[in-house]
PDB file of C-alpha atoms in Angstrom:
ATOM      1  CA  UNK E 517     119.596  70.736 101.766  1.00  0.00           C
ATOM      2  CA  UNK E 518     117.047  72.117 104.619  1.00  0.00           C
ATOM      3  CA  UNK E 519     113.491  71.418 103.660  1.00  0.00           C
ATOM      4  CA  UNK E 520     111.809  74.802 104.321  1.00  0.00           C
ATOM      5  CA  UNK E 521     108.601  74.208 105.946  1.00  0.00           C
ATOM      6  CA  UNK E 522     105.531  76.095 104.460  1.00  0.00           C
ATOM      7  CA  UNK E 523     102.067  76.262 106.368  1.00  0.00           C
ATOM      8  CA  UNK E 524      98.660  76.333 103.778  1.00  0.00           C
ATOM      9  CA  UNK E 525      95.868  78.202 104.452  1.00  0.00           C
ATOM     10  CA  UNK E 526      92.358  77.764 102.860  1.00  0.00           C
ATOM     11  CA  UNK E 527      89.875  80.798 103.731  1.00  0.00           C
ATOM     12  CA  UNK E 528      87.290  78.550 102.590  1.00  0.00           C
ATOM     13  CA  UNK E 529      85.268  75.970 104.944  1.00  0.00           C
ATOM     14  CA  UNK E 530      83.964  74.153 101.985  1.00  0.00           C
ATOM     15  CA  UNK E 531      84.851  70.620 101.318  1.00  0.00           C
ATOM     16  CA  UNK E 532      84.980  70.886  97.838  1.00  0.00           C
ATOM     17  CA  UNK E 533      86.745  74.551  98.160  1.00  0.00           C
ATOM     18  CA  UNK E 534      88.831  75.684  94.682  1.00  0.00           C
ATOM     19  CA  UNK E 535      91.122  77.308  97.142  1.00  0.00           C
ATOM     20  CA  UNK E 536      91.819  74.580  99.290  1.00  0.00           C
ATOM     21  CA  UNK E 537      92.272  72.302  96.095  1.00  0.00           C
ATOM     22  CA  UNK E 538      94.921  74.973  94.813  1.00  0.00           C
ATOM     23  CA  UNK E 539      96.732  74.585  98.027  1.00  0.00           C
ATOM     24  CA  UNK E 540      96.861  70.662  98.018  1.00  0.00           C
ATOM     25  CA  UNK E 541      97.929  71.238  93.660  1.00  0.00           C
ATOM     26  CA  UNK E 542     100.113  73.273  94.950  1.00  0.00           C
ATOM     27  CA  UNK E 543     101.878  71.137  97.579  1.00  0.00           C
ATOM     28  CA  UNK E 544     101.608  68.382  94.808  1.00  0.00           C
ATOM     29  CA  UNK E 545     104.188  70.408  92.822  1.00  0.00           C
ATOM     30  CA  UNK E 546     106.649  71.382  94.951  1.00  0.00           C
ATOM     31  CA  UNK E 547     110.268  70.307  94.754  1.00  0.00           C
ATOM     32  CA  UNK E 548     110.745  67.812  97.645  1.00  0.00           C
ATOM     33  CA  UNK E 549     112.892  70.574  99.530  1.00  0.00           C
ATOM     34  CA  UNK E 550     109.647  71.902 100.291  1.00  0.00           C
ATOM     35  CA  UNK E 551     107.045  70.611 102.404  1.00  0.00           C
ATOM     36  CA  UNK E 552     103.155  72.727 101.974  1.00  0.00           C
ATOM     37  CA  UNK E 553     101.371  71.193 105.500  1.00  0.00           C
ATOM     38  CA  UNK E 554      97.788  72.521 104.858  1.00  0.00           C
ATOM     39  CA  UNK E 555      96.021  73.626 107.743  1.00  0.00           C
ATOM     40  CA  UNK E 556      92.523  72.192 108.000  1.00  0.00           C
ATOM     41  CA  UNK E 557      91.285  73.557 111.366  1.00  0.00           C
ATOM     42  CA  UNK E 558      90.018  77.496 110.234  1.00  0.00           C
ATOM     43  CA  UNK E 559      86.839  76.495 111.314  1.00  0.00           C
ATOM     44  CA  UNK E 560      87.376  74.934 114.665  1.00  0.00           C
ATOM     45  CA  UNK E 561      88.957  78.324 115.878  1.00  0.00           C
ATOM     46  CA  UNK E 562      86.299  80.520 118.114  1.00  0.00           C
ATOM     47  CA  UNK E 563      85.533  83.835 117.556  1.00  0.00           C
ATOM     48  CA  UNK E 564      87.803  86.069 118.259  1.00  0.00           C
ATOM     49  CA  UNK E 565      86.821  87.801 121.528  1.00  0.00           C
ATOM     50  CA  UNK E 566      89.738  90.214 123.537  1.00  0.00           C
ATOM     51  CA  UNK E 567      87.837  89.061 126.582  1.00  0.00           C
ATOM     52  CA  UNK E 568      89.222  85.523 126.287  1.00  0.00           C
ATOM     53  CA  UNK E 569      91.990  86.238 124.109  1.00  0.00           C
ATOM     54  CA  UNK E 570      94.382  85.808 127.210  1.00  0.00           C
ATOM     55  CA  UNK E 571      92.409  82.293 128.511  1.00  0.00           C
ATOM     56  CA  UNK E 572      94.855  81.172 124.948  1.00  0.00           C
ATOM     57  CA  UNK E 573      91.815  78.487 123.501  1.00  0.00           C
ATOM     58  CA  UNK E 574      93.293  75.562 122.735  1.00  0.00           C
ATOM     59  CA  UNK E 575      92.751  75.706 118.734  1.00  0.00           C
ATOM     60  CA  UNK E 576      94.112  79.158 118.713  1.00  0.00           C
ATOM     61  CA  UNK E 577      97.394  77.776 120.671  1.00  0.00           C
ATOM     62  CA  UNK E 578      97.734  74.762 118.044  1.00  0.00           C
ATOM     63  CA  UNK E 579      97.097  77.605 115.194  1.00  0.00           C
ATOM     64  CA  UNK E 580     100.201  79.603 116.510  1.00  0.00           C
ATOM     65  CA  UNK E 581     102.361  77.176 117.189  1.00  0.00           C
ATOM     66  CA  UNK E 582     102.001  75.603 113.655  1.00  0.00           C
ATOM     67  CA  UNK E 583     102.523  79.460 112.124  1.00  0.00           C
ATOM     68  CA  UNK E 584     105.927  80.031 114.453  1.00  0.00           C
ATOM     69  CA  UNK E 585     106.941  76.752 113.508  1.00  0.00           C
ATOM     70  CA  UNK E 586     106.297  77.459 109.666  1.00  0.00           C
ATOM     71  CA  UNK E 587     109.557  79.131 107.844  1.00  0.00           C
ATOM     72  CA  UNK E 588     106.290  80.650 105.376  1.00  0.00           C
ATOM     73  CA  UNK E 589     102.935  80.649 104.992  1.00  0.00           C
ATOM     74  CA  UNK E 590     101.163  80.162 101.421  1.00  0.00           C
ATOM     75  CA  UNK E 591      96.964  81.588 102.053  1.00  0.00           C
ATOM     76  CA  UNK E 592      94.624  81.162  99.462  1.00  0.00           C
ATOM     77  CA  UNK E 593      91.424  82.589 100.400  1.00  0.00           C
ATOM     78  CA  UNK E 594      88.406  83.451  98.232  1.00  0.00           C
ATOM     79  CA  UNK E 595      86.298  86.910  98.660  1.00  0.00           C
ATOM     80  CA  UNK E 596      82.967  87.426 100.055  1.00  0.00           C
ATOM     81  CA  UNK E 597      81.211  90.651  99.452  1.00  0.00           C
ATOM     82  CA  UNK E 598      84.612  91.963  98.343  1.00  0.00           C
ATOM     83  CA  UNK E 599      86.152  90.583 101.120  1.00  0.00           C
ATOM     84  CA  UNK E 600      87.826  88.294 103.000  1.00  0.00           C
ATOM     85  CA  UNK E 601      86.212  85.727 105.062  1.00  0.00           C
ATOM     86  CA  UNK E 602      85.026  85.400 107.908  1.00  0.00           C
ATOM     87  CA  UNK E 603      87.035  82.238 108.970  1.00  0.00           C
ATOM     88  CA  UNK E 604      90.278  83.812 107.202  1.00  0.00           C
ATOM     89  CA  UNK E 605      90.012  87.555 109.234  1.00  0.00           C
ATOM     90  CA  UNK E 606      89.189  85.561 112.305  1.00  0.00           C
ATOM     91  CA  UNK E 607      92.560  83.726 111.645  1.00  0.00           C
ATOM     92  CA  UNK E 608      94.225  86.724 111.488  1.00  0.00           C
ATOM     93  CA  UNK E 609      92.490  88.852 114.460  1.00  0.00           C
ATOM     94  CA  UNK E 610      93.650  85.485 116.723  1.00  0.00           C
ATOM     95  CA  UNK E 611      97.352  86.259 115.597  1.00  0.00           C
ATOM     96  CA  UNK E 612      97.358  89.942 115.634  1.00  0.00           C
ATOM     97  CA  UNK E 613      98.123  90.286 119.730  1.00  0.00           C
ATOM     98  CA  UNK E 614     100.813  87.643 119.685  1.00  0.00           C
ATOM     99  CA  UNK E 615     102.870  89.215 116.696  1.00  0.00           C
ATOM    100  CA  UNK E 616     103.094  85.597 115.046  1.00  0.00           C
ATOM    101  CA  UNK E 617     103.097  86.888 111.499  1.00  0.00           C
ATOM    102  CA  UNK E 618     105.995  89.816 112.313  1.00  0.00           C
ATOM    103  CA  UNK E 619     108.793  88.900 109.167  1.00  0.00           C
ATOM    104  CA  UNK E 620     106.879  85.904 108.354  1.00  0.00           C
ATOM    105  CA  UNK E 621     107.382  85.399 104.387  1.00  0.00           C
ATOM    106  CA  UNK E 622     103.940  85.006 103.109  1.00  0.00           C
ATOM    107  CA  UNK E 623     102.655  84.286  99.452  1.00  0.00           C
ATOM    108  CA  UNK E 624      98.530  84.603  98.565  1.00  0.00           C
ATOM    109  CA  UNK E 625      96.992  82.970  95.806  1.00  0.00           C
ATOM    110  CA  UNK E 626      94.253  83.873  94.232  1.00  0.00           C
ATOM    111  CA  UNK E 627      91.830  81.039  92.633  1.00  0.00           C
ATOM    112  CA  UNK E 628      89.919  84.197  90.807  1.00  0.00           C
ATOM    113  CA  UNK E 629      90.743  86.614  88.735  1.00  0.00           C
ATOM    114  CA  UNK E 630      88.109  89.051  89.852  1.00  0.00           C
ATOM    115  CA  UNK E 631      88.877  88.414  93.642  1.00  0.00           C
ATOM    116  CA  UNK E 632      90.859  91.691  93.488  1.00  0.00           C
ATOM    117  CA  UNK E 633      89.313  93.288  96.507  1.00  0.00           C
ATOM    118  CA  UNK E 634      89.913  90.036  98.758  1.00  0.00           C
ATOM    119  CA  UNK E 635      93.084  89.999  97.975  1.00  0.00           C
ATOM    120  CA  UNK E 636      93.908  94.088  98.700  1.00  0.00           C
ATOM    121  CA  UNK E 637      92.283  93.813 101.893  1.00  0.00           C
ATOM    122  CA  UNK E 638      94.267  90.389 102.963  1.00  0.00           C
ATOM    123  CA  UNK E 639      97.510  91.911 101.507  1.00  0.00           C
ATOM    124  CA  UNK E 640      96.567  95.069 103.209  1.00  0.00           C
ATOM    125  CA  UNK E 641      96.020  92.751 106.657  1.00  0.00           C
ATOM    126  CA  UNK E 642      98.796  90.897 106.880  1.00  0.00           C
ATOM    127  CA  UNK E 643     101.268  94.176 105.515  1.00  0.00           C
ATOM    128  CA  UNK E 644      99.851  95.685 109.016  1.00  0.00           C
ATOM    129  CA  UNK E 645     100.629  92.815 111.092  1.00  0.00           C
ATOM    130  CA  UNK E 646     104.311  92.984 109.337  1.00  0.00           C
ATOM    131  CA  UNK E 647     104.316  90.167 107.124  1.00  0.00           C
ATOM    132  CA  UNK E 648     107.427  89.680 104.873  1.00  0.00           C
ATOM    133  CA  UNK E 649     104.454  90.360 101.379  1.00  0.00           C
ATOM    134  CA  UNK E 650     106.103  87.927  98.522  1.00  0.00           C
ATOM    135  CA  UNK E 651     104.855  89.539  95.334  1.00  0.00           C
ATOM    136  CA  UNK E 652     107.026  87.269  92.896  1.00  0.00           C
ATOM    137  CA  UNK E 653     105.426  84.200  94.963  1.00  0.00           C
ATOM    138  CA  UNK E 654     102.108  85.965  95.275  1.00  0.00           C
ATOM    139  CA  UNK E 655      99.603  84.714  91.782  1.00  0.00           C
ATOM    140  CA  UNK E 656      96.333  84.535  90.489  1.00  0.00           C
ATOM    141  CA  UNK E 657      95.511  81.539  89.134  1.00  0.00           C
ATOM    142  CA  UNK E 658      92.257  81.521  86.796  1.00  0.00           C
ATOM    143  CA  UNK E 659      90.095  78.158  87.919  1.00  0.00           C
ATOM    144  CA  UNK E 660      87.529  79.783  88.806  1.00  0.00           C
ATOM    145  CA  UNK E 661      84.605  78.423  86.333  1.00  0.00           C
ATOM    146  CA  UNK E 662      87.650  75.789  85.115  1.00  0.00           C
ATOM    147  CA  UNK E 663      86.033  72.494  85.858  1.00  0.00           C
ATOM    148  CA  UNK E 664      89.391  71.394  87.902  1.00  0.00           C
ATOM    149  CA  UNK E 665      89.850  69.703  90.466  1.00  0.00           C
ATOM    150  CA  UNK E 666      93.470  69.068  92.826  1.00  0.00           C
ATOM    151  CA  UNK E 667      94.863  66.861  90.339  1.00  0.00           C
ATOM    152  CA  UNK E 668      93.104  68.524  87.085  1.00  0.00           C
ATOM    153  CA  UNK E 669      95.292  71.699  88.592  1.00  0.00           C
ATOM    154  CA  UNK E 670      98.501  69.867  89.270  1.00  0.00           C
ATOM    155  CA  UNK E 671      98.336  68.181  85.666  1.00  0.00           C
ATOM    156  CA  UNK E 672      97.658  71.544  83.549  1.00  0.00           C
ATOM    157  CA  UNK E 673     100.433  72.484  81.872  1.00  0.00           C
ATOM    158  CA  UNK E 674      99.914  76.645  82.175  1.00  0.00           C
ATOM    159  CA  UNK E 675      98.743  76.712  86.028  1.00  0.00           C
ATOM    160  CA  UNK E 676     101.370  73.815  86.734  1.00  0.00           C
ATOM    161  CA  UNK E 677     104.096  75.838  85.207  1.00  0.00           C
ATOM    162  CA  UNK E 678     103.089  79.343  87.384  1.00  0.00           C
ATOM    163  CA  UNK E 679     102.128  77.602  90.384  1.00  0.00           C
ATOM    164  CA  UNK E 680     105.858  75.789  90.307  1.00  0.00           C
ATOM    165  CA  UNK E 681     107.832  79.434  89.367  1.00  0.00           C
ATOM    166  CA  UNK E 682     105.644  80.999  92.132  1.00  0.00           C
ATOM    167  CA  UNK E 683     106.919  78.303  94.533  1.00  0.00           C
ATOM    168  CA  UNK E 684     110.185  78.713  93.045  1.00  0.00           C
ATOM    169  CA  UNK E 685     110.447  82.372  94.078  1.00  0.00           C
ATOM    170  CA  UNK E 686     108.148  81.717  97.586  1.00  0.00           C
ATOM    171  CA  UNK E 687     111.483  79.282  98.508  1.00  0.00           C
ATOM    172  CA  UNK E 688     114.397  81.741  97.119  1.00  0.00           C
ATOM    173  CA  UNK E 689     112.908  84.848  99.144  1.00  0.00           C
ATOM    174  CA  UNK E 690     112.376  82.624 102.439  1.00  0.00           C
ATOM    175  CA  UNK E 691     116.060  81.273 102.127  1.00  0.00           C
ATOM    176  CA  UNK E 692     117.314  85.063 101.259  1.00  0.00           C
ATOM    177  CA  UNK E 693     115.518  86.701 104.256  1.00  0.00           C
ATOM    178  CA  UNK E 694     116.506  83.772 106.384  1.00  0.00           C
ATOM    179  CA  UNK E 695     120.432  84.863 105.342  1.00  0.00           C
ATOM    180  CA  UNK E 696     119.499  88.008 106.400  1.00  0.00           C
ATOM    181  CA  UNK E 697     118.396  87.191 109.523  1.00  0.00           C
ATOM    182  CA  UNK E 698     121.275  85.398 110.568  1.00  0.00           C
ATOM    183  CA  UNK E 699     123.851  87.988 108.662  1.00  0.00           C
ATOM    184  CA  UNK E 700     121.802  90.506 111.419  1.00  0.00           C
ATOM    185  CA  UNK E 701     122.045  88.265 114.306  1.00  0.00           C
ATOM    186  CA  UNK E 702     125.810  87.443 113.203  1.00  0.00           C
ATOM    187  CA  UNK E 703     126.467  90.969 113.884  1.00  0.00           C
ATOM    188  CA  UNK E 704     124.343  91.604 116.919  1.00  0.00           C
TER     189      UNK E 704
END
């Protein structure tokens, strides 16, 4: 069986983010067919700036390669004045010009249940830079005010369970898209 590669992403710089630790519970859980590589440099990219966009910054380059080598991307980013943040939309504004999110299969968790308007607004993003949405993948998972940490997360029985059906469902749709693809390409 294919191991289906999944790129993490944290919009949180914090070392002790609950975002970040969903992502790493997260890759804890998942059946060994899947492999969750977190990516730990959001704050290392620069701001995004047309003007140099074509000069192709080194952390930017290393950012887009890992995404077009990804077969999915799994974000979990918290909200800011009913937002994204910063470091997550800067992400995003890097990729925009270079299409690397176009049919990528992409599943958001949410570490909050009132980070509603975070979430619209990245779901809203990424729908415009033609992401592949995965609802069924796509969770909220109350921590938020929890007490839990990585492994407190992976060990819970309730958030254990979703987080493994949501991962379930994140691998089923990238496997039935990637079909599609090559059912398309078959016939090209």
């Amino acid at each position: 069986m294919r191991t289906t590669h999944i790129l993490a992403i944290s919009g949180s710089l914090r070392k002790a983010s609950l975002n970040t630790a969903l992502l790493r519970a997260a890759a804890r859980l998942a059946h060994p067919s899947m492999r969750i590589e977190l990516f730990g440099e959001l704050g290392m990219l620069p701001l995004f700036n047309p003007d140099i966009e074509a000069t192709d910054p080194p952390a930017v380059a290393n950012f887009r390669t890992r995404l077009l080598a990804a077969d999915g991307v799994l974000i979990a980013s918290p909200e800011y004045a009913h937002g994204v943040t910063g470091a997550m939309k800067n992400a995003l504004d890097w990729m925009v010009g270079c299409e690397t999110f176009v049919n990528k299969p992409v599943a958001l968790l949410n570490a909050s249940p009132r980070a509603v308007h975070a979430q619209a607004s990245l779901k809203e993003t990424l729908a415009t830079m033609s992401a592949r949405i995965v609802d069924e993948a796509s969770i909220t998972v109350p921590i938020l005010g929890a007490r839990l940490d990585e492994a407190g997360i992976a060990s819970h029985p309730e958030i254990a369970a979703s987080l493994r059906e949501a991962l379930i469902a994140f691998q089923a749709a990238i496997a039935g898209y990637q079909a599609e693809d090559a059912a398309g390409q078959d016939r090209a």
